[in-house]
Short mmCIF file of C-alpha atoms in Angstrom, two decimals:
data_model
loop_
_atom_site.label_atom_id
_atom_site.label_comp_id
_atom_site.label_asym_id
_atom_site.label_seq_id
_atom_site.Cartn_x
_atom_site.Cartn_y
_atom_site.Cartn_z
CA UNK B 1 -28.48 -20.79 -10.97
CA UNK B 2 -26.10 -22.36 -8.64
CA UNK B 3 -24.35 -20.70 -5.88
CA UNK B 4 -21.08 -21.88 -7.13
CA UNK B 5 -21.33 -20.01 -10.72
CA UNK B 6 -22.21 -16.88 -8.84
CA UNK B 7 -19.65 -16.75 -6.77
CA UNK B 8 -16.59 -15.17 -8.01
CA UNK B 9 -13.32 -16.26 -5.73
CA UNK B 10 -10.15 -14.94 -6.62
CA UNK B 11 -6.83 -15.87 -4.94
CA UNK B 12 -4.39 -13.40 -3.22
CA UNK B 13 -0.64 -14.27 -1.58
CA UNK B 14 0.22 -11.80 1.36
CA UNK B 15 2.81 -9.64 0.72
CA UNK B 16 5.91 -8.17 3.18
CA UNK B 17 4.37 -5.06 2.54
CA UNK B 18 0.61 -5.71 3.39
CA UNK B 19 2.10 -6.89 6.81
CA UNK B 20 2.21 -5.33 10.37
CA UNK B 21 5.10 -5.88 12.58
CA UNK B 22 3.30 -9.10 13.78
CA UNK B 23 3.55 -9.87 10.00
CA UNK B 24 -0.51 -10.41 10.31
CA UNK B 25 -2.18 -8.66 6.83
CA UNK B 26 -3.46 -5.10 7.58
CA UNK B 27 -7.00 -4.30 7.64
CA UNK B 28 -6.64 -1.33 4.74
CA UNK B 29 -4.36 -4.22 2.90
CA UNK B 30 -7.14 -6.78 3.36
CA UNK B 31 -9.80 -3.96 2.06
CA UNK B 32 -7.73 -3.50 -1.21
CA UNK B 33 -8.02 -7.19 -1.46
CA UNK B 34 -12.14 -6.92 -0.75
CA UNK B 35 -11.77 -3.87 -3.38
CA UNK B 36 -10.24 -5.57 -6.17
CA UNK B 37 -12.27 -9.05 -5.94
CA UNK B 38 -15.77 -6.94 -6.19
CA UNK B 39 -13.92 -4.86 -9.38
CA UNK B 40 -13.51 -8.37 -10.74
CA UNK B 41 -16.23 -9.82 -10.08
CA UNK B 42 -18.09 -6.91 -11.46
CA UNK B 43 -16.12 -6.60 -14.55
CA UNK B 44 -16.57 -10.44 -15.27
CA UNK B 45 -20.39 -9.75 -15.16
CA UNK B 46 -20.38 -7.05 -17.36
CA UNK B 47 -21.07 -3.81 -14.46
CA UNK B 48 -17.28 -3.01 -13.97
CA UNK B 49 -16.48 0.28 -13.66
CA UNK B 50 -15.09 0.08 -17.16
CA UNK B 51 -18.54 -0.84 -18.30
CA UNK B 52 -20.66 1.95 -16.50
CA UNK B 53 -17.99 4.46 -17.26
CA UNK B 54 -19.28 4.55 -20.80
CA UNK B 55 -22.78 6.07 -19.37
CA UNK B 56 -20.96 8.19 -17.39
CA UNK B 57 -21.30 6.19 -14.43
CA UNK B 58 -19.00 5.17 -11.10
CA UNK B 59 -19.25 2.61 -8.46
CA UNK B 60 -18.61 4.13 -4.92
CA UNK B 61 -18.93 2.12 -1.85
CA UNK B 62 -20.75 3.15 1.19
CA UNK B 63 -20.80 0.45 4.06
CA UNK B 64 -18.48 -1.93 4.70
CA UNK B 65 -18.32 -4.72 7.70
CA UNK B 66 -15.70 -6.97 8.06
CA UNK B 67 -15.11 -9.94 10.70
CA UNK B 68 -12.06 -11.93 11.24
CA UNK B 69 -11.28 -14.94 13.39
CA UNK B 70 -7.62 -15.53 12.10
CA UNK B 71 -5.51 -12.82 9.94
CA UNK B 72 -3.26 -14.18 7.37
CA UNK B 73 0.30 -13.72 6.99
CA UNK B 74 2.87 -12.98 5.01
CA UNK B 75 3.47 -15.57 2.25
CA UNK B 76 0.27 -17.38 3.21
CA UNK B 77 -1.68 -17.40 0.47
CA UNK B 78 -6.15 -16.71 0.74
CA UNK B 79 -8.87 -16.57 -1.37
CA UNK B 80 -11.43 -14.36 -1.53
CA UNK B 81 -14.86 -15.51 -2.59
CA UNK B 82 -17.29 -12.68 -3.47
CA UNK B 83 -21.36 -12.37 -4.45
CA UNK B 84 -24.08 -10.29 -5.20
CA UNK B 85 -26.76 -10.44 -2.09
CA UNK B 86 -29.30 -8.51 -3.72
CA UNK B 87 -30.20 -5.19 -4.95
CA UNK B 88 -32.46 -2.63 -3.03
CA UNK B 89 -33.36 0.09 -5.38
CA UNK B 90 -29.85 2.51 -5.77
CA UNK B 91 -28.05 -0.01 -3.23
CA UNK B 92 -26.14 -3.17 -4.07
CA UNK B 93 -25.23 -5.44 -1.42
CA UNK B 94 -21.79 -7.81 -1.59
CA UNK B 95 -20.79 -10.17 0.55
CA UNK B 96 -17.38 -12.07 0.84
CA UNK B 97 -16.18 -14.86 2.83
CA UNK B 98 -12.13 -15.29 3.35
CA UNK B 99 -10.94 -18.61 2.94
CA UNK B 100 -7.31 -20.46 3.61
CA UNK B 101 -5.53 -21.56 0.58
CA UNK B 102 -7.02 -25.26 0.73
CA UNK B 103 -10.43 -23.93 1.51
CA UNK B 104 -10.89 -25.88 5.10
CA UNK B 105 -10.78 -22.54 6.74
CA UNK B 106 -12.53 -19.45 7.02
CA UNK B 107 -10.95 -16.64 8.13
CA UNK B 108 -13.58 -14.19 8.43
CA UNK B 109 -15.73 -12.85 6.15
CA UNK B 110 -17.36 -9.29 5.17
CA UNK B 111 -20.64 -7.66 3.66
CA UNK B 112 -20.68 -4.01 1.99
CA UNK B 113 -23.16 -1.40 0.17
CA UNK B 114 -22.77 0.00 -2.97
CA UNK B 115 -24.27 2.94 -5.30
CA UNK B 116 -23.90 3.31 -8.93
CA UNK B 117 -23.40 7.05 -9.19
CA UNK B 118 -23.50 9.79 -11.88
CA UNK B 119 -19.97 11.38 -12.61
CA UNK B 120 -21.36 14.99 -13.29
CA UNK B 121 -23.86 15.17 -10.39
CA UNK B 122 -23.04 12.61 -8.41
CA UNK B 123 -26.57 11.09 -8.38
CA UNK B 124 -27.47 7.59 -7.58
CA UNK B 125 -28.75 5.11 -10.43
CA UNK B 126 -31.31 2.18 -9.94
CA UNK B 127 -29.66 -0.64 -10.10
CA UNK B 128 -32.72 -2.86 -10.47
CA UNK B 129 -32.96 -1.94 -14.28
CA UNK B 130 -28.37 -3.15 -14.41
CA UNK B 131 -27.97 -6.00 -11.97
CA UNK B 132 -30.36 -9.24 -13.10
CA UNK B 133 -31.83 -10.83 -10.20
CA UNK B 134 -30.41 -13.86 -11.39
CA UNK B 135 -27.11 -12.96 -10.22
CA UNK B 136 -28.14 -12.53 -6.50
CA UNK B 137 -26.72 -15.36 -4.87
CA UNK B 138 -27.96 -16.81 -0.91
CA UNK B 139 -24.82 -18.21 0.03
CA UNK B 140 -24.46 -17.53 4.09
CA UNK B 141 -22.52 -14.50 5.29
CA UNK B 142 -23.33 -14.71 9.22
CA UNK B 143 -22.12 -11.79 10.16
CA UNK B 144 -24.19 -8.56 10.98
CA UNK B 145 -24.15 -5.53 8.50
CA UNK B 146 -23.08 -2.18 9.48
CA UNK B 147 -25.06 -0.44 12.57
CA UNK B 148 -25.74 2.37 14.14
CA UNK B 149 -22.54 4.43 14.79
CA UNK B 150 -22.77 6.22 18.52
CA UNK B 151 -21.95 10.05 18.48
CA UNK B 152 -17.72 10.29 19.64
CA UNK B 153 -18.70 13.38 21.39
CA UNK B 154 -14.99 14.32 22.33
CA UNK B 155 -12.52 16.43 21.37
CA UNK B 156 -9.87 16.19 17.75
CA UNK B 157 -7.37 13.32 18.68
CA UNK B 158 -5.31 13.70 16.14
CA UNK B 159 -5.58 15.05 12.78
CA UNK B 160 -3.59 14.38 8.71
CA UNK B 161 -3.56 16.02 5.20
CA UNK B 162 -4.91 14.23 2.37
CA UNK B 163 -2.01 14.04 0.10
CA UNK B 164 -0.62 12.66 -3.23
CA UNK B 165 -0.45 9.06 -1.82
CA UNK B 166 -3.75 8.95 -0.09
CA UNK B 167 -5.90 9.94 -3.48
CA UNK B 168 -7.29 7.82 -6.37
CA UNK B 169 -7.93 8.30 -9.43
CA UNK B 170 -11.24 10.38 -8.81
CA UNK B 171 -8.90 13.03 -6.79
CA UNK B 172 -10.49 11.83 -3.74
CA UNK B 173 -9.16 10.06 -0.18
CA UNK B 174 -9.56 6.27 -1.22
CA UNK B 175 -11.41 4.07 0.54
CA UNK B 176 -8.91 2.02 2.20
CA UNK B 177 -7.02 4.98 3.11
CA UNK B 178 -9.69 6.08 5.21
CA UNK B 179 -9.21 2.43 6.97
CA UNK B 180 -5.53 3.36 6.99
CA UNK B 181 -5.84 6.59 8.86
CA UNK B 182 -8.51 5.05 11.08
CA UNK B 183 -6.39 2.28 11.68
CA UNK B 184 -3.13 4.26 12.70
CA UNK B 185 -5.03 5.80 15.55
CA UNK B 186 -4.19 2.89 17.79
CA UNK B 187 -0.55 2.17 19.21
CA UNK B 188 1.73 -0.84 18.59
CA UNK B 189 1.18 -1.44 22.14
CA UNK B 190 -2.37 -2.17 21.47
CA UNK B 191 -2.25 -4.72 18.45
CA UNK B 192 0.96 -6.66 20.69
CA UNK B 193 -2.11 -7.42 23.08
CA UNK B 194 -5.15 -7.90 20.93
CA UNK B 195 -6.29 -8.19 17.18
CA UNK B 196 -9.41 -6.21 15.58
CA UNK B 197 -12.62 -8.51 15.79
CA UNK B 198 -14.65 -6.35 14.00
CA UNK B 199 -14.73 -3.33 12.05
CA UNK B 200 -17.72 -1.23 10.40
CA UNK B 201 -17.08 2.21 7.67
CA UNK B 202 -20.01 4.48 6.78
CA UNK B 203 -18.95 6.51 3.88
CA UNK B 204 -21.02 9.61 4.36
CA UNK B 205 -18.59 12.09 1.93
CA UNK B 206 -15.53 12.65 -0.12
CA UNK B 207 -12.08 14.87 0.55
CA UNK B 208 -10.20 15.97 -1.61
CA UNK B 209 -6.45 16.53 -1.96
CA UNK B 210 -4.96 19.23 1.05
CA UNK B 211 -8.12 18.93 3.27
CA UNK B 212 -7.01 18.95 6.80
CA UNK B 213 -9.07 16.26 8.31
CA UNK B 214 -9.72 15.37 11.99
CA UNK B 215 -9.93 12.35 13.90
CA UNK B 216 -12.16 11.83 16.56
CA UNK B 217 -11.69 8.55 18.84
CA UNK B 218 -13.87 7.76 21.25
CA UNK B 219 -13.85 4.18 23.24
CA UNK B 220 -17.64 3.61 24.55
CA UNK B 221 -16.98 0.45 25.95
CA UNK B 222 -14.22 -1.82 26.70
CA UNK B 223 -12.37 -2.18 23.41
CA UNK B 224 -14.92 -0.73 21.39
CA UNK B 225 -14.36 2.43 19.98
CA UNK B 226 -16.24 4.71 17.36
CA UNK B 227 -13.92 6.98 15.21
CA UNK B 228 -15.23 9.75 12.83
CA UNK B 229 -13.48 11.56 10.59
CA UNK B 230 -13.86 15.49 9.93
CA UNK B 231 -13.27 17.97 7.36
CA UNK B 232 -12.45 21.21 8.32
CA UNK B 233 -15.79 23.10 7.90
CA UNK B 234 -16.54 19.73 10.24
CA UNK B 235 -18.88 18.12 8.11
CA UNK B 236 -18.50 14.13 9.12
CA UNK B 237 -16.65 12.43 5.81
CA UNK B 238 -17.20 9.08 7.37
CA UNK B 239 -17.81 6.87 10.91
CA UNK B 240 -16.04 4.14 12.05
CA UNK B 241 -16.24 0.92 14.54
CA UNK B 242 -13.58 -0.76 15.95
CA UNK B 243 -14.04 -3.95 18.56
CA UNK B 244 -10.86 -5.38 19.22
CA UNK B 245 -11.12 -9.61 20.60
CA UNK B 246 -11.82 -10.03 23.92
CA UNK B 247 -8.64 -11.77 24.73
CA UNK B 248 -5.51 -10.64 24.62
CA UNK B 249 -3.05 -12.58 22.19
CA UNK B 250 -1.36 -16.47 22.80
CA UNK B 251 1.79 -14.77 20.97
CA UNK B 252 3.99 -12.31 22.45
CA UNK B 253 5.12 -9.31 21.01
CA UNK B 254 7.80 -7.21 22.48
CA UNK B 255 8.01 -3.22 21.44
CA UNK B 256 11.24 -1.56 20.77
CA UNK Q 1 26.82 -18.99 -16.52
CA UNK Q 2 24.86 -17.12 -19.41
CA UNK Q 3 22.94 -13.51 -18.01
CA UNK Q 4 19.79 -15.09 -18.79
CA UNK Q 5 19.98 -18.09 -15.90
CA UNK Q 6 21.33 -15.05 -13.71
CA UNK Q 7 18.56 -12.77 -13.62
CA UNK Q 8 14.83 -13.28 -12.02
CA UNK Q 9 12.26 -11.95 -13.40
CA UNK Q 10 8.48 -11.64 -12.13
CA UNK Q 11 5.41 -10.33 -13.40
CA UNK Q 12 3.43 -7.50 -11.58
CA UNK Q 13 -0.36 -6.25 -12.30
CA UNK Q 14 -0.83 -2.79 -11.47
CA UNK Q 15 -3.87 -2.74 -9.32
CA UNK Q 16 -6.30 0.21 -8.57
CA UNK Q 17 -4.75 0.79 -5.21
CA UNK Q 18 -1.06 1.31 -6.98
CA UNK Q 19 -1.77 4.04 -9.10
CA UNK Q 20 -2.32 8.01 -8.45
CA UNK Q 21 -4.62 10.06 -9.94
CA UNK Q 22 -3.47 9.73 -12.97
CA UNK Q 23 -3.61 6.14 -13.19
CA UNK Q 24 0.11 5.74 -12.63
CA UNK Q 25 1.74 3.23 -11.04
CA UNK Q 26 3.44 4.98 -7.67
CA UNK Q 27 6.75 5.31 -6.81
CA UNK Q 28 6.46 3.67 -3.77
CA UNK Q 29 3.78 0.72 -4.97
CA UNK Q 30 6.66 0.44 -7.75
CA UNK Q 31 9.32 0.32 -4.84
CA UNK Q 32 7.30 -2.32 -3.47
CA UNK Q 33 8.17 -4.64 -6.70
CA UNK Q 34 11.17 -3.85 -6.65
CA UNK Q 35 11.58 -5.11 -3.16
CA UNK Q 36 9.56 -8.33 -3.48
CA UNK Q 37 11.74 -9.48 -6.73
CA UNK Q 38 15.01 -8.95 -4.53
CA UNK Q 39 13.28 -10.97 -1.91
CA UNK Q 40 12.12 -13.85 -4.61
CA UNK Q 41 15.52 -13.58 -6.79
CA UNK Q 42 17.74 -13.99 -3.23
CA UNK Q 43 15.08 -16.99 -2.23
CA UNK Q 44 15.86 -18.61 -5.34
CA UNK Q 45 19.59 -18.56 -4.95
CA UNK Q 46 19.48 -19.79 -1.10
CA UNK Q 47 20.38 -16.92 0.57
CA UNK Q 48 16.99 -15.17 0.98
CA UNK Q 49 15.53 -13.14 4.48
CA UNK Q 50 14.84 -17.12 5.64
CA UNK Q 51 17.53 -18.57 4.82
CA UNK Q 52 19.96 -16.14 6.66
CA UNK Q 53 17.58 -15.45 10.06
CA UNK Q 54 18.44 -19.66 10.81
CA UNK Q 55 22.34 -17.05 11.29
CA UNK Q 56 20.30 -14.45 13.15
CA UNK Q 57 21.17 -12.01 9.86
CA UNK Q 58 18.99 -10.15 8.29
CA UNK Q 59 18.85 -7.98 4.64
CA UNK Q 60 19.05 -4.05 4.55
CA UNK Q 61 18.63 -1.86 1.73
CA UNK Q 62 21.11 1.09 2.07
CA UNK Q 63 20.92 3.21 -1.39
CA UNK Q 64 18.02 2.62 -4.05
CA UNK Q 65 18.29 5.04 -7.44
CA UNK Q 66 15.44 4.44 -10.00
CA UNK Q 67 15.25 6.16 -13.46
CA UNK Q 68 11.88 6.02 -15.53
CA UNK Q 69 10.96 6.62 -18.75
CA UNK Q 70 7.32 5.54 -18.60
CA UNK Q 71 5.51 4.85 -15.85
CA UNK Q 72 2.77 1.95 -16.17
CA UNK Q 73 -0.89 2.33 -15.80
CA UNK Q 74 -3.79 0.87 -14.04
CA UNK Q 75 -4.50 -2.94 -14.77
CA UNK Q 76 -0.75 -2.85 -16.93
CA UNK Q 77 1.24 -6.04 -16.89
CA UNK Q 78 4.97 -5.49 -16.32
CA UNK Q 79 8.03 -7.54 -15.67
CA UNK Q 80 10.66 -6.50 -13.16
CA UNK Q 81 14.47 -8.50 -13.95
CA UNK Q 82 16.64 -8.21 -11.09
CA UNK Q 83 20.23 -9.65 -10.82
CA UNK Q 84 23.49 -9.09 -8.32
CA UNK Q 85 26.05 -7.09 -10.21
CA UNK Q 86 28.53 -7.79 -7.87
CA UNK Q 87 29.89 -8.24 -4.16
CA UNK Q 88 31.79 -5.51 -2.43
CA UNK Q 89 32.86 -6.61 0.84
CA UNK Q 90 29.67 -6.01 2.74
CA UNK Q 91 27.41 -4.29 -0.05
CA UNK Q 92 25.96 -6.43 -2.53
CA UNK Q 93 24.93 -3.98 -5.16
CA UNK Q 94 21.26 -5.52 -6.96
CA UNK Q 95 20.25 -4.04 -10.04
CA UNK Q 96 16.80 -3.66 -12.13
CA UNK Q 97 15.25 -3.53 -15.25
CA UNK Q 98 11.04 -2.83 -15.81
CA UNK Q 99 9.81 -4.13 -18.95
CA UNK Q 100 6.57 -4.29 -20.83
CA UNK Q 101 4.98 -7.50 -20.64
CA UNK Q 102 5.87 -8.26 -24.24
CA UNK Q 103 9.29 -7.18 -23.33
CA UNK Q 104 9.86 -4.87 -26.43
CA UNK Q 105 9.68 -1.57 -24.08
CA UNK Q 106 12.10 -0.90 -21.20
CA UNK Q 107 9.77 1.16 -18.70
CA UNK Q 108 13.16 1.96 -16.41
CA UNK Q 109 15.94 0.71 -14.75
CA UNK Q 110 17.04 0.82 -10.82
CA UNK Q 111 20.06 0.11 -8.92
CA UNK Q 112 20.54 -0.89 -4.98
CA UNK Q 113 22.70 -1.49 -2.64
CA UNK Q 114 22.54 -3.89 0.10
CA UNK Q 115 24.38 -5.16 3.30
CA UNK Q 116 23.50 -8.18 5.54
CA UNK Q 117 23.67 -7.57 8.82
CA UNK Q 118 23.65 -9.08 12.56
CA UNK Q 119 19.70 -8.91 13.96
CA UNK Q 120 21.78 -8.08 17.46
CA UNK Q 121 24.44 -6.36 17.14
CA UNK Q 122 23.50 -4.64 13.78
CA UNK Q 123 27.08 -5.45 12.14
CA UNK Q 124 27.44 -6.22 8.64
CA UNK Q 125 28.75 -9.50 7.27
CA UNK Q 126 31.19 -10.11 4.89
CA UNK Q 127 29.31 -10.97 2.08
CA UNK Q 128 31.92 -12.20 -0.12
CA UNK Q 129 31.58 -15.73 1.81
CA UNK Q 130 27.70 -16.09 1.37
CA UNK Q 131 27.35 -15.00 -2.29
CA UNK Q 132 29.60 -16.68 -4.87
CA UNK Q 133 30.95 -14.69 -8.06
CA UNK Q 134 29.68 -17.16 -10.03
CA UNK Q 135 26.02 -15.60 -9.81
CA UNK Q 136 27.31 -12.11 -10.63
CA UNK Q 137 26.05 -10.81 -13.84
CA UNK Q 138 27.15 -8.07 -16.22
CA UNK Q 139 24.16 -7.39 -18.15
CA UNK Q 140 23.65 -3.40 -19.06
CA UNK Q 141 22.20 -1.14 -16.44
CA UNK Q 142 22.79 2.06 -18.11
CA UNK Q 143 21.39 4.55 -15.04
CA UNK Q 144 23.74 6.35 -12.24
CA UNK Q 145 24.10 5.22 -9.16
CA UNK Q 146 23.40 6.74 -5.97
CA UNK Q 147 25.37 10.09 -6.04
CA UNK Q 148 26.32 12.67 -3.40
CA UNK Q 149 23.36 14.55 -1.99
CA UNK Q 150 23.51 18.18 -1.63
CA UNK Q 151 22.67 19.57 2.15
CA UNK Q 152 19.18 19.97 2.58
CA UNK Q 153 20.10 23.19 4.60
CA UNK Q 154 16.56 24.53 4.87
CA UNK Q 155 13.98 24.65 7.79
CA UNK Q 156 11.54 22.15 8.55
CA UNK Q 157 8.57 21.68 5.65
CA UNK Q 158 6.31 19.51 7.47
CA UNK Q 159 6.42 16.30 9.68
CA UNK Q 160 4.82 13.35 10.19
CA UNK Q 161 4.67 10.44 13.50
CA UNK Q 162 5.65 6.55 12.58
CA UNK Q 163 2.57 4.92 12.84
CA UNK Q 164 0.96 1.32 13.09
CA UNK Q 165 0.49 1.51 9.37
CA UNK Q 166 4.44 2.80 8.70
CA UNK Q 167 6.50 0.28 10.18
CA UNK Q 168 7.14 -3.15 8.90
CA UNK Q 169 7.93 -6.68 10.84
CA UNK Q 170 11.23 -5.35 12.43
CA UNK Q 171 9.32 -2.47 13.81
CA UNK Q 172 11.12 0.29 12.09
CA UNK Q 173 9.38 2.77 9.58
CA UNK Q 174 9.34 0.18 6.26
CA UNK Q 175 11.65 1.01 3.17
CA UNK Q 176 8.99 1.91 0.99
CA UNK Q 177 7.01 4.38 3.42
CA UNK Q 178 10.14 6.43 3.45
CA UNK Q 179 9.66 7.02 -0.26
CA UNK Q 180 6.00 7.84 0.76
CA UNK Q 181 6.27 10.17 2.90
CA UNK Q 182 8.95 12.31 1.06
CA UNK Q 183 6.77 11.86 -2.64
CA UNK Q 184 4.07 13.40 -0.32
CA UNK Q 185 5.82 16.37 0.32
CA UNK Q 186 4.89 17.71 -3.45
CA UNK Q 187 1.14 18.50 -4.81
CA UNK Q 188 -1.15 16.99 -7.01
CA UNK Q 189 -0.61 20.28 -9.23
CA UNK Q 190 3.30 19.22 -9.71
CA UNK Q 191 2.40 15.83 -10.41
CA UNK Q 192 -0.28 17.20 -13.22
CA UNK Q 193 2.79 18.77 -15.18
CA UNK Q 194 5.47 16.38 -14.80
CA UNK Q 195 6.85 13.05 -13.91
CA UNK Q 196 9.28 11.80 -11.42
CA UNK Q 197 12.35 11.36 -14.06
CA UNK Q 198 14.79 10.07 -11.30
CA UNK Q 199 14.75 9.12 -8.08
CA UNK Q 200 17.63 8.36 -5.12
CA UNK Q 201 17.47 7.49 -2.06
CA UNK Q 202 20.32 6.75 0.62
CA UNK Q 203 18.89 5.24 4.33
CA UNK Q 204 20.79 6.20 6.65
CA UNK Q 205 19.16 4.98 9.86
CA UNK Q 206 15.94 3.23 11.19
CA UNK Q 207 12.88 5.07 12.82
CA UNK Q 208 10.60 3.25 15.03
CA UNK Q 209 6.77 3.73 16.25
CA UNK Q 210 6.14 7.13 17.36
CA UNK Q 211 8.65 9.29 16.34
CA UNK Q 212 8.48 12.78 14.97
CA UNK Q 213 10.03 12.78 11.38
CA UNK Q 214 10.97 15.69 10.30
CA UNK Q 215 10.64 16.64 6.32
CA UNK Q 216 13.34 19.21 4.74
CA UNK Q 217 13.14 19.85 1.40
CA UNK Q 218 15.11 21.99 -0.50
CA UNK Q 219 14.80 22.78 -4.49
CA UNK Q 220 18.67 23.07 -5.26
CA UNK Q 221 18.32 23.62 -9.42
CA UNK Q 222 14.88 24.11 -11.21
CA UNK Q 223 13.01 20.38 -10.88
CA UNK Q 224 15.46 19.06 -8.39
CA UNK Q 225 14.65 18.27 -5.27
CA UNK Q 226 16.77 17.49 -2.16
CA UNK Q 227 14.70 15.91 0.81
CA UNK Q 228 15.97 14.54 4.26
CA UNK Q 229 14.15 13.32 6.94
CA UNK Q 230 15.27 13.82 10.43
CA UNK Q 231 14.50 12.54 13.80
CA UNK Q 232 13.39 14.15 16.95
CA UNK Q 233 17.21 13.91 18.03
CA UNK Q 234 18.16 15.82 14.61
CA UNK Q 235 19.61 12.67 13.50
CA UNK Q 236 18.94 12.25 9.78
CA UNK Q 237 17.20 8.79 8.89
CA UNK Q 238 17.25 9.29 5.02
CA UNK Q 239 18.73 11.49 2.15
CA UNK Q 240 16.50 11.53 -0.79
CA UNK Q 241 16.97 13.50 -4.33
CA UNK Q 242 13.98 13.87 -6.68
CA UNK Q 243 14.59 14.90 -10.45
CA UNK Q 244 11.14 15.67 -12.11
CA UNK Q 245 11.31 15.19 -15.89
CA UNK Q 246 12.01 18.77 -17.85
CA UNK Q 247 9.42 18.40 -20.23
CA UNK Q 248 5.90 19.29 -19.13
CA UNK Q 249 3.57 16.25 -19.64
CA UNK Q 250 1.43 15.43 -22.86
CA UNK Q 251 -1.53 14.77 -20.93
CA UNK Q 252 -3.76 17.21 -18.95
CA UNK Q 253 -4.90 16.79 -15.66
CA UNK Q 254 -7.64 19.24 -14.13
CA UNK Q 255 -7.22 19.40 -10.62
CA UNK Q 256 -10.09 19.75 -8.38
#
C-alpha cells in the first residue's frame, strides 16, 4: 500500500495552557499530542484500546524518543503524522513526524515502543497474530531510538506524591506526567537560555496513587543529563534523557 | 441585540489526558475551557489578550465559581456558552453555561469575574470605556456567585514549589494550576464516593517560579472544604471553597 494511506496525520492548535512562559508548547503537552494521534490512529485501524479492551487487553507504552528543531507556539497550529514501523514479536514500533500547519516544515519528529498487555496479569500479547504487516509503513523517521540510559549514581534531588491529577484511568502515574515531573526538574533560568534537543523515556514500571517517588538528576556531560525516577522501596519506575541545544537562545527571556 | 448573537459558544472533546480515573473530565482540564472560550468570546468582540497588550493591558481572572451537575466523560463532546453579564467599573463579570453536544442537557454553569489591568504598574482600568453595554446579556445563570470564604485557620497540610510546568507566559503560577494543586489536596478514595458539586475560587495574588506554596485546608461543615494557599511570606495567593455533592456516587470505584 502507499505510504500516504498508512499514515494517519491529525491536526492540533496550541493552546495558552500547553505553553511555557516562552509560550513554546511543553514537552508533556506535546506527548499528549503524540498520545492521542497513536489512540487515533489505532482506533481507525481497528487495535484501539476500545477494541483490545474487549479481550481484556491494554496498550502501554514503553520507549519514547522525541527530537525537535523548532517548538510551536501558542495559537500556531501542527500536525501530527503518525505510522506503524513494524512489529517485533510483543513490541510495536510508531513513529511520528511534526509538521507546520502548511506542511513545508518539520518540526521534529519522534519514534516509540509499545506492548499490548493483559489487564489481569499484566502479560504481553504477540502482536504479530493483531497488527497485519500490511500496515507497516517505511516512511523516514531519522532520528535514533531510545539508548542506553547511564546509571545517575547520585543522591535524591528532589522528590513528589503521585496524586489525583497525576493518575489515569488505570490508577496509575500517566505517561506524560512522568515527562511533567521530569521536566520540572530544571529551572526557568535554564529554558531562558536553551531549548530541549532531545529527550528519551524508558518505562520500566507503574506507581500508583500516594507513592512518594524520587528524582534522581544527574548531568554526565555538558547539557546532558539522565534522570530516573524511584519508588520508595527504590525500585527504578522509569529513566530519562535530556540534551538540551548546544546554543543558547536568539530570544531573550528575562526572569522575574 | 438578541442573547443568542451575545453569547460564544465552542465545542470541546474530552481527551484521555482530561479525565481522572474515573473517566471524568477534571476540574482543572474543565477550567481550562472555560478559560480558552473567555479568551475566543473577548477575541471575537475586539477586546481580546491581543488586542489590549498593543495598551500594554492585560486580562486577570479574580473570582471563578463553577456548579456541576454532571461531569463529562472521556472522548464526550460538549459545548461551553460564555457571555459578559455586565460591567462594574473595573470587574467585568463573564458567565458560563456547559451543555451536551445536542444541547438538551445542561452539564453546569460558572460565573467569573475579571479586571484588566496595567502590565506595569498592575492597575486596573476602567472598563466601562472598553466594553460597551450593548454586548451585555441577561440570559439565566442560575448558580451563586463567589461568596465569603470562611478562615482557613488550620496548620499547614502540605506544600508544593512553582515549577517550570506551573507557571504560564507571564511567569506567575497559571490560573488553572491553582485549582490543581488545591483538587490535589483530597484522595482518590474521596473522589470514588463523591463528586465536586461546587467549586469557588477567589485569586488573590500571583506566585512566581520557585516559591513555597503553602496548602491549608480546613473541613468547616461535613463535605465542605475551605483551602488557601499561602506564600513563603504568609501572604495568601488564593481562597478556594470545595462543596462535594451529598449523595454518595452510583458508580463504584475499587481503589488500588
Amino acid at each position: 500500500m502507499e505510504n500516504s494511506k498508512l499514515i494517519g496525520e491529525y491536526p492540533f492548535k496550541v493552546l495558552p495552557f500547553e505553553v511555557d512562559f516562552r509560550q513554546k508548547l511543553t514537552l508533556p503537552h506535546l506527548t499528549n499530542y503524540i498520545l492521542n494521534s497513536a489512540g487515533y490512529h489505532a482506533d481507525s485501524l481497528g487495535f484501539g484500546i476500545k477494541d483490545v479492551k474487549e479481550s481484556n487487553k491494554s496498550w502501554v507504552i514503553t520507549r519514547l524518543a522525541i527530537e525537535i528543531n523548532r517548538y510551536p507556539k501558542n495559537d500556531e497550529k501542527i500536525r501530527v503524522r503518525t505510522w506503524v514501523d513494524k512489529v517485533i514479536r510483543t513490541f510495536s514500533l510508531r513513529n511520528f513526524a511534526f509538521l507546520s500547519q502548511d506542511g513545508t516544515e518539520v518540526l521534529g519528529y519522534a519514534n516509540s515502543v509499545w506492548a499490548m498487555i493483559d489487564i489481569d496479569n499484566r502479560r504481553p500479547t504477540d502482536l504479530t497474530q493483531i497488527i497485519p504487516s500490511e500496515i507497516f509503513c517505511d516512511e523516514p523517521c531519522p532520528i535514533a531510538k531510545v539508548g542506553k540510559f547511564p546509571v545517575a549514581d547520585v543522591d535524591e534531588f528532589d522528590s513528589f506524591s503521585v496524586k489525583y491529577s497525576d493518575v489515569d484511568f488505570n490508577q496509575h502515574l500517566n505517561s506524560s506526567k512522568y515527562i511533567e515531573h521530569i521536566i520540572d526538574s530544571f529551572t526557568l533560568f535554564k529554558f531562558s537560555k536553551r531549548d530541549i534537543k532531545r529527550f528519551e523515556i524508558e518505562y520500566i514500571n507503574e506507581s500508583l496513587f500516594g507513592e512518594r517517588i524520587a528524582i534522581h538528576k544527574k548531568e554526565v556531560e555538558a547539557g546532558k543529563f539522565v534522570i530516573e525516577l524511584k519508588n520508595q522501596a527504590g525500585t527504578t519506575i522509569c529513566k530519562s534523557k535530556v540534551l538540551f541545544s548546544d546554543q543558547t537562545l536568539n530570544e531573550e527571556y528575562i526572569i522575574k
